[in-house]
Amino acid sequence: MKLNLALLLICSFVFVDAQQTAPFSLSISAEKSEVTNNGDVYIQITMTNTSNHDENCTSVYNNGVNKSYQYHVYSADGKKLPNISRKHPEMETGGSAEMCTLKPGESLTQSSLISRLVAFQGPGNYIVQVSRRDLDDPKGGAVMSNKITITISN
């Protein structure tokens, strides 16, 4: 029993330490929480440097989608939505890169047009979350944002 309690305490400290050492945080919001079917779905992504050193916030855009983030979009029943499949993705236009560095405590808010990436499947509620790779993590971990709900209506 004492061994189980000791292991539980050690695991909790490791989890808390991992949460506290992320060099940045992510927060998202919807430009519009309700969008008409086949309308543009934009989200705002705020990255805040929570470390004591400069943090890379460089972004790569393609067709209005910030490709520096991974997008996790689920239907109300928990099914992950597929990305839109394009016959010739290499022919997409509008790509650009924005070099960026955040000083400790600074934040940057950027917009991303996720309806160009994710195949929303008609009217309903969708849960959206983003992640960004933590370049300081030797294990290749990612930092997750909060979750928001987007409603697609007729």
JSON list of C-alpha atoms in Angstrom, two decimals, residues 23-25 46-55 102-108:
[
{"chain": "A", "resi": 23, "resn": "PRO", "atom": "CA", "xyz": [8.04, 26.96, -22.88]},
{"chain": "A", "resi": 24, "resn": "PHE", "atom": "CA", "xyz": [4.82, 28.35, -24.31]},
{"chain": "A", "resi": 25, "resn": "SER", "atom": "CA", "xyz": [1.07, 28.09, -23.98]},
{"chain": "A", "resi": 46, "resn": "THR", "atom": "CA", "xyz": [-2.61, 32.90, -29.30]},
{"chain": "A", "resi": 47, "resn": "MET", "atom": "CA", "xyz": [0.87, 31.66, -28.47]},
{"chain": "A", "resi": 48, "resn": "THR", "atom": "CA", "xyz": [2.40, 33.01, -25.23]},
{"chain": "A", "resi": 49, "resn": "ASN", "atom": "CA", "xyz": [6.04, 32.56, -24.26]},
{"chain": "A", "resi": 50, "resn": "THR", "atom": "CA", "xyz": [5.97, 31.22, -20.68]},
{"chain": "A", "resi": 51, "resn": "SER", "atom": "CA", "xyz": [9.72, 30.52, -20.55]},
{"chain": "A", "resi": 52, "resn": "ASN", "atom": "CA", "xyz": [12.67, 32.66, -19.50]},
{"chain": "A", "resi": 53, "resn": "HIS", "atom": "CA", "xyz": [14.21, 32.60, -22.99]},
{"chain": "A", "resi": 54, "resn": "ASP", "atom": "CA", "xyz": [13.26, 33.61, -26.53]},
{"chain": "A", "resi": 55, "resn": "GLU", "atom": "CA", "xyz": [10.81, 31.24, -28.21]},
{"chain": "A", "resi": 102, "resn": "LEU", "atom": "CA", "xyz": [8.67, 35.86, -28.79]},
{"chain": "A", "resi": 103, "resn": "LYS", "atom": "CA", "xyz": [10.49, 37.34, -25.81]},
{"chain": "A", "resi": 104, "resn": "PRO", "atom": "CA", "xyz": [9.60, 35.95, -22.37]},
{"chain": "A", "resi": 105, "resn": "GLY", "atom": "CA", "xyz": [6.04, 36.97, -21.48]},
{"chain": "A", "resi": 106, "resn": "GLU", "atom": "CA", "xyz": [5.14, 38.11, -25.01]},
{"chain": "A", "resi": 107, "resn": "SER", "atom": "CA", "xyz": [2.15, 36.79, -26.97]},
{"chain": "A", "resi": 108, "resn": "LEU", "atom": "CA", "xyz": [1.25, 36.59, -30.63]}
]
